[in-house]
CSV table of C-alpha atoms and ligand atoms in Angstrom, one decimal:
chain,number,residue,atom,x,y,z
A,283,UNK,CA,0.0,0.0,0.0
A,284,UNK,CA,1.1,3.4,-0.6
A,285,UNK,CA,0.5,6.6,0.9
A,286,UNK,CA,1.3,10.1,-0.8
A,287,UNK,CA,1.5,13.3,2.1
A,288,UNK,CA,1.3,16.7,0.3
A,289,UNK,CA,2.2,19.0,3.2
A,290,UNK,CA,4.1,22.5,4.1
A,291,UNK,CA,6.6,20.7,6.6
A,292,UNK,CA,7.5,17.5,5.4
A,293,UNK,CA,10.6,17.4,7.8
A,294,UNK,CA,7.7,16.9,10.5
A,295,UNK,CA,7.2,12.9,9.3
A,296,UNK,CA,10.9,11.9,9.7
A,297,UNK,CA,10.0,11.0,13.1
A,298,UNK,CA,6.7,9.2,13.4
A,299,UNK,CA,7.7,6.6,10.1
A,300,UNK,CA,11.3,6.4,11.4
A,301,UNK,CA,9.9,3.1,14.7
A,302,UNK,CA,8.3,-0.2,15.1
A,303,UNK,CA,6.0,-1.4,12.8
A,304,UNK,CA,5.3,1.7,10.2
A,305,UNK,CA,9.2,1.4,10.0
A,306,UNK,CA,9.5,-2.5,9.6
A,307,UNK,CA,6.3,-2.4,6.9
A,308,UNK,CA,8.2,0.2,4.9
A,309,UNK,CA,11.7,-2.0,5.0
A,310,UNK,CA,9.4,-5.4,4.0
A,311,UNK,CA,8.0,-3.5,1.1
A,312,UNK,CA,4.5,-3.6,2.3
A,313,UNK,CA,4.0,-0.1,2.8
A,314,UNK,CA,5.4,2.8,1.1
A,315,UNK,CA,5.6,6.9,2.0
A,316,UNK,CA,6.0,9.2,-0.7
A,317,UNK,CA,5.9,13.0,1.4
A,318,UNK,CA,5.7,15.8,-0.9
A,319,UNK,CA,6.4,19.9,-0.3
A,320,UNK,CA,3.5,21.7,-1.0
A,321,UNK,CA,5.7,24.6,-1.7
A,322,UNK,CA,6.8,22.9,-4.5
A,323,UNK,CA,4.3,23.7,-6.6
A,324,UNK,CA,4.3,27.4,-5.9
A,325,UNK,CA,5.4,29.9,-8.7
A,326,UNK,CA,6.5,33.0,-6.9
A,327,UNK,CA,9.7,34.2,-4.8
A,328,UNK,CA,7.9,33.4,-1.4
A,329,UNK,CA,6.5,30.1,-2.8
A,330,UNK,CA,3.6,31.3,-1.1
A,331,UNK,CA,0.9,28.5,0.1
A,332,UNK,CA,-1.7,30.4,2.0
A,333,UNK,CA,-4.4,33.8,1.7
A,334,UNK,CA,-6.7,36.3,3.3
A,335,UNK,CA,-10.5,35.1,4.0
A,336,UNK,CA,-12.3,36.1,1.9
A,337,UNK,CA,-15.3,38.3,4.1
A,338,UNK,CA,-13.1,39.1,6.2
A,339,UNK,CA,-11.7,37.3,9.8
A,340,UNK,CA,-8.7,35.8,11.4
A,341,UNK,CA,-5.8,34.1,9.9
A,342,UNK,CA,-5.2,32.5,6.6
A,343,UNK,CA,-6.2,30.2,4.8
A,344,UNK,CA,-4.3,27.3,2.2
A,345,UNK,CA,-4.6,28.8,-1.6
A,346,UNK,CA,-5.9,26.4,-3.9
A,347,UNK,CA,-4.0,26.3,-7.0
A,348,UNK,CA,-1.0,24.6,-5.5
A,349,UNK,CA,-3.2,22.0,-3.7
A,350,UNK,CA,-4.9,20.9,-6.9
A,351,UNK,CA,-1.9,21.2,-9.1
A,352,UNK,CA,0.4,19.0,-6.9
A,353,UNK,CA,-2.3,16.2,-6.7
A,354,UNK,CA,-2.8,16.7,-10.3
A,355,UNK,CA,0.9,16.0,-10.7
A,356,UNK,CA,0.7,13.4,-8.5
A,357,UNK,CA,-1.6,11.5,-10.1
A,358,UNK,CA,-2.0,13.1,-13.6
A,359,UNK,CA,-5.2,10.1,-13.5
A,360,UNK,CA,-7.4,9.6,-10.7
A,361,UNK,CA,-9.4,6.6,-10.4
A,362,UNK,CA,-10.5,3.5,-8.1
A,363,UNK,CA,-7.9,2.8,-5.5
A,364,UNK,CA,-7.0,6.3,-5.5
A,365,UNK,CA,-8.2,8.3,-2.6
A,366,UNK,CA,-7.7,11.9,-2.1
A,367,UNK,CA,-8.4,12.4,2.2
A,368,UNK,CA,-8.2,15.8,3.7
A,369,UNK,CA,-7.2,16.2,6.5
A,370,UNK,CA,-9.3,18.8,8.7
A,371,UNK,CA,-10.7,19.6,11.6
A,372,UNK,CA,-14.4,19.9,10.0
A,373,UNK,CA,-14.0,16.2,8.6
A,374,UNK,CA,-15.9,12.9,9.6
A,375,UNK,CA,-14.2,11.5,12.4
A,376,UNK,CA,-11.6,8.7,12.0
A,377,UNK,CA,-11.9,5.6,13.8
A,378,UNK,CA,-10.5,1.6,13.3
A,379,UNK,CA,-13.7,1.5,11.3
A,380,UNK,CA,-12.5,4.0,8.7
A,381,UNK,CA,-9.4,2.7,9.3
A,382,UNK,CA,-10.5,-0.8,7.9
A,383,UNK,CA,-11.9,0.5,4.7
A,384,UNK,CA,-9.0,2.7,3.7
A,385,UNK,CA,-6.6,-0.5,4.4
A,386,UNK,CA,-8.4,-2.0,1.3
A,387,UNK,CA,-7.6,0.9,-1.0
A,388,UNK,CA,-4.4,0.4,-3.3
A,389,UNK,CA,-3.0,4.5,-2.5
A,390,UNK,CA,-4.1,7.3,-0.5
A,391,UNK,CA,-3.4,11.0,-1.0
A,392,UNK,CA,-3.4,12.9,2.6
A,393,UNK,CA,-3.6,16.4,2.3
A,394,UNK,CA,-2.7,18.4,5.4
A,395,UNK,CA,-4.8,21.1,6.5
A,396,UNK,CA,-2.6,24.1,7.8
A,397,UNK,CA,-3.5,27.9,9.1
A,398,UNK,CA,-7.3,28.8,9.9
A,399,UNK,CA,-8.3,26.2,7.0
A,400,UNK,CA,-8.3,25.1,3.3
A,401,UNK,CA,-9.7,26.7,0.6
A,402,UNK,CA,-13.5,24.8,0.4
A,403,UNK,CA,-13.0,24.1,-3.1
A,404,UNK,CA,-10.4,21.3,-2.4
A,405,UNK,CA,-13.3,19.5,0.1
A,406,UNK,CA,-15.9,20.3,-2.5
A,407,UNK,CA,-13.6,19.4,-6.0
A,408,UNK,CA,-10.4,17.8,-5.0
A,409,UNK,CA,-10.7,15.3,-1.7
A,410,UNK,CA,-13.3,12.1,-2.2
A,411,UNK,CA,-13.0,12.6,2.3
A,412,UNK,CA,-12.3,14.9,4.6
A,413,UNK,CA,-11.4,13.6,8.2
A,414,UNK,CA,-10.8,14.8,11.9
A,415,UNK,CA,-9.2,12.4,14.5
A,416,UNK,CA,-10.8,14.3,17.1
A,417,UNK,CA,-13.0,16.8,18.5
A,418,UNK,CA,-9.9,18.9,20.0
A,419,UNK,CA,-7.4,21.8,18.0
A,420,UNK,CA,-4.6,20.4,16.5
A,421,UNK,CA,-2.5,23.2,14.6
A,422,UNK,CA,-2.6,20.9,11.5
A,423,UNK,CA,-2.5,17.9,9.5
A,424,UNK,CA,0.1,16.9,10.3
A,425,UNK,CA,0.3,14.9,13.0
A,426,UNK,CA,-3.7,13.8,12.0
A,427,UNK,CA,-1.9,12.4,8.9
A,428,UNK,CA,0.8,10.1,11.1
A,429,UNK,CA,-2.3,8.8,13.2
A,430,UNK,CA,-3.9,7.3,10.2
A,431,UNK,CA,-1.1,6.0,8.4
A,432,UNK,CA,-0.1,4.5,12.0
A,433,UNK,CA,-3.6,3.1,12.2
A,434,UNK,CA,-3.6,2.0,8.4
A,435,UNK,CA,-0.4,0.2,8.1
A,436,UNK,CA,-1.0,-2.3,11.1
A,437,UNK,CA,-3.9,-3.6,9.1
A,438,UNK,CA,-2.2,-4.4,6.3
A,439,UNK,CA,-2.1,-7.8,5.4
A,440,UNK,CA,1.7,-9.2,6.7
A,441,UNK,CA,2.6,-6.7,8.4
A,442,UNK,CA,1.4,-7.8,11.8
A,443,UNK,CA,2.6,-11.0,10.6
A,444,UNK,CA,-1.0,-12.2,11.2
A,445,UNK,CA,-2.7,-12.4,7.0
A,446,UNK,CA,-6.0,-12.7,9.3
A,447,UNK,CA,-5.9,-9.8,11.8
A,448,UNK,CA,-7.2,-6.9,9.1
A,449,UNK,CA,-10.7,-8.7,9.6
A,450,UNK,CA,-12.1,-7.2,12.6
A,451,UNK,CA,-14.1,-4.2,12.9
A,452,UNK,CA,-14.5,-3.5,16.3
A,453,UNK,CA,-12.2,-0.5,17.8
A,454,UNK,CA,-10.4,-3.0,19.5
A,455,UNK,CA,-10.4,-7.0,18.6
A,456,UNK,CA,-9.7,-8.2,22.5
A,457,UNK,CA,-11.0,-11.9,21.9
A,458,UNK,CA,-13.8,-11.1,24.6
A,459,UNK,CA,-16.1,-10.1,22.2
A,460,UNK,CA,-18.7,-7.2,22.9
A,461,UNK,CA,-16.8,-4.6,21.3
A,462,UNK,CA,-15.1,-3.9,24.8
A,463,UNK,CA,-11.9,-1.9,25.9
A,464,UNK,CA,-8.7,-4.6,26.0
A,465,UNK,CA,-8.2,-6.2,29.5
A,466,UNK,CA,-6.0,-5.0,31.7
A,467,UNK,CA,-2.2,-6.6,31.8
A,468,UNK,CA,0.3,-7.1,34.4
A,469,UNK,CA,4.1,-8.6,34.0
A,470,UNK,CA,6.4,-9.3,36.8
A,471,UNK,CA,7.3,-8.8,39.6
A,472,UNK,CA,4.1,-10.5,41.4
A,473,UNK,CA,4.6,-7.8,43.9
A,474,UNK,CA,5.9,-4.0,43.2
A,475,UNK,CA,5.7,-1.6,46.2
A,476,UNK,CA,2.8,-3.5,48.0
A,477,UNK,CA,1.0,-3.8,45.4
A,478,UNK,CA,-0.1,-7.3,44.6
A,479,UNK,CA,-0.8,-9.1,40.6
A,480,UNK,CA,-4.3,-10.4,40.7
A,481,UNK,CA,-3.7,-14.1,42.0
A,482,UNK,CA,-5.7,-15.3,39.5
A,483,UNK,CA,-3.5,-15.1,36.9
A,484,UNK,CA,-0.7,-16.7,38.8
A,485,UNK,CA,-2.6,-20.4,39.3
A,486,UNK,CA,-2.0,-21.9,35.8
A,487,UNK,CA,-6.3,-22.1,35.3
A,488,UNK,CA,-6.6,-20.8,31.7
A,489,UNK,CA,-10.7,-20.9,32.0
A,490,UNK,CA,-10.5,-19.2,35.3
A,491,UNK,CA,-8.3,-16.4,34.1
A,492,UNK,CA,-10.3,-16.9,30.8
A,493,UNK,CA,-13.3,-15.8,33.0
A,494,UNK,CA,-11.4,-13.2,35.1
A,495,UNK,CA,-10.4,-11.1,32.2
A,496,UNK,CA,-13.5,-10.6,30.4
A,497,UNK,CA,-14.7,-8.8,33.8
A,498,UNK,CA,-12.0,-7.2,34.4
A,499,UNK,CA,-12.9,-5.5,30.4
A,500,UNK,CA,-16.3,-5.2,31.3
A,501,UNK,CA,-15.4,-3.8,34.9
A,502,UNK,CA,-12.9,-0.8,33.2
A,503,UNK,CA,-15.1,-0.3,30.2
A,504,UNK,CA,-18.1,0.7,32.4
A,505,UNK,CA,-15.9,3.0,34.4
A,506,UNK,CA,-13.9,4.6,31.8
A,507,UNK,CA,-15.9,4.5,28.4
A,508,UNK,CA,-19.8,4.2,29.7
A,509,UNK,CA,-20.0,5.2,25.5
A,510,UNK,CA,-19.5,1.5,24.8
A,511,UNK,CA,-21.2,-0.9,26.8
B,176,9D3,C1,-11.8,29.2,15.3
B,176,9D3,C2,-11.8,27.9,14.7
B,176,9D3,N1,-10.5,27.3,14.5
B,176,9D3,C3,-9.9,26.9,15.7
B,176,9D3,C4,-8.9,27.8,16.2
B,176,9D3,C5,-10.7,26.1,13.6
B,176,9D3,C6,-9.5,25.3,13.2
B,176,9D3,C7,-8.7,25.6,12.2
B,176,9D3,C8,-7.7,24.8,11.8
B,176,9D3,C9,-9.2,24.2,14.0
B,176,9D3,C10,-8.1,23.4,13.7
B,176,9D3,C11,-7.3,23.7,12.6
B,176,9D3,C12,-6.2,22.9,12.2
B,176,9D3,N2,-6.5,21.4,12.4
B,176,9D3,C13,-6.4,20.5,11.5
B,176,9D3,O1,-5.9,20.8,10.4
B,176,9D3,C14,-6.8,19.2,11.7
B,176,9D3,C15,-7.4,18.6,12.8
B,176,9D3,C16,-7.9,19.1,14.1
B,176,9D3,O2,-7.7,20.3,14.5
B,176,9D3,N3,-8.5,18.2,15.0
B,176,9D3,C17,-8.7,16.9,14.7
B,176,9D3,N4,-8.3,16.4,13.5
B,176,9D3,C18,-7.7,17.2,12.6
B,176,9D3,S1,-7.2,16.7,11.1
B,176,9D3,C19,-6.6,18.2,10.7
């Protein structure tokens, strides 16, 4: 799968892509990131990228023409399996259900939102999506653009080294069922400061801890995401 990034700060990405599995699917050749400067297809001395509202108001707002022509270079042909996503804070939210059906697509076009906003046109004309990750203020696409290629790339087939594991739908595939938050985990020591690993999970009885689990999920769903039971 590939994923094209048309941004203004493309030095932002060499972090998130440079660890664990996003960096291992790139080296196996299961994933690829192309990151492109928006700048680059700007035509003036100050390669500038952004404008005045019109009607008046606060801050600027990304120009269009070097949006459209840098996915038009891009991809000089759109078509099925090519998916134009902007990224903004007015989009449909993102979730491991999204996440699911963009994993099926063949390439993805992220365009990161920047300033006060985007130019409607690109929403309207350009993008087939627009998505948020949340209903909080980042400054921009950014980092929204390295949560869903995170998300993305661990459901690609191989690259969990599990072929099956891009199946699931729920927000989180626990094994419980019930679409409920993951069960809580403890490792050694048995004992830290006092504080005692549920001896449950110390007996050896797989059914019994089997058991003890799945409440524990429903028991820290309930008091921390009431939303999903
Ligand atoms: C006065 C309204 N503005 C807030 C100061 C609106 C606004 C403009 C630009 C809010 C955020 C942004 C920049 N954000 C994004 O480009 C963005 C985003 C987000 O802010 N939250 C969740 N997901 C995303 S994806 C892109």
């Amino acid at each position: 799968m590939t994923f094209h990034i048309l941004t203004i700060f493309p030095e932002f990405f060499a972090g998130p892509f440079a660890h664990g599995v996003v960096k291992r699917a790139c080296a196996a050749g299961l994933l690829e990131i192309r990151i492109h400067n928006l700048r680059d297809w700007t035509h003036d001395r100050h390669r500038t990228v952004d404008d005045r509202p019109f009607g008046g108001g606060e801050g600027m707002v990304l120009k269009p023409e070097p949006v459209f022509d840098a996915v038009e270079s891009i991809w000089p042909e759109r078509g099925p399996g090519r998916k134009v996503i902007l990224l903004s804070a007015q989009g449909r939210m993102f979730d491991q259900g999204v996440a699911n059906r963009l994993s099926r697509e063949e390439t993805l076009l992220l365009i990161c939102g920047r300033y006060e906003g985007v130019d409607e046109r690109v929403a309207e004309h350009l993008a087939d999506e627009e998505l948020s990750i949340g209903n909080y203020v980042l400054s921009g696409g950014e980092l929204a653009a390295a949560v869903v290629i995170d998300t993305v790339a661990r459901l690609i087939p191989g690259v969990l080294g599990n072929e099956t594991s891009a199946a699931f739908d729920s927000f989180q595939e626990t094994g419980h069922g019930e679409g409920l938050l993951d069960c809580p985990h403890w490792t050694r020591p048995a004992e830290f400061r006092g504080w005692k690993v549920p001896e449950v999970l110390l007996n050896g009885n797989h059914e019994e801890i089997r058991q003890f689990r799945k409440g524990a999920a429903r028991e820290k769903t309930a008091r921390l995401r009431p939303d999903l039971v």
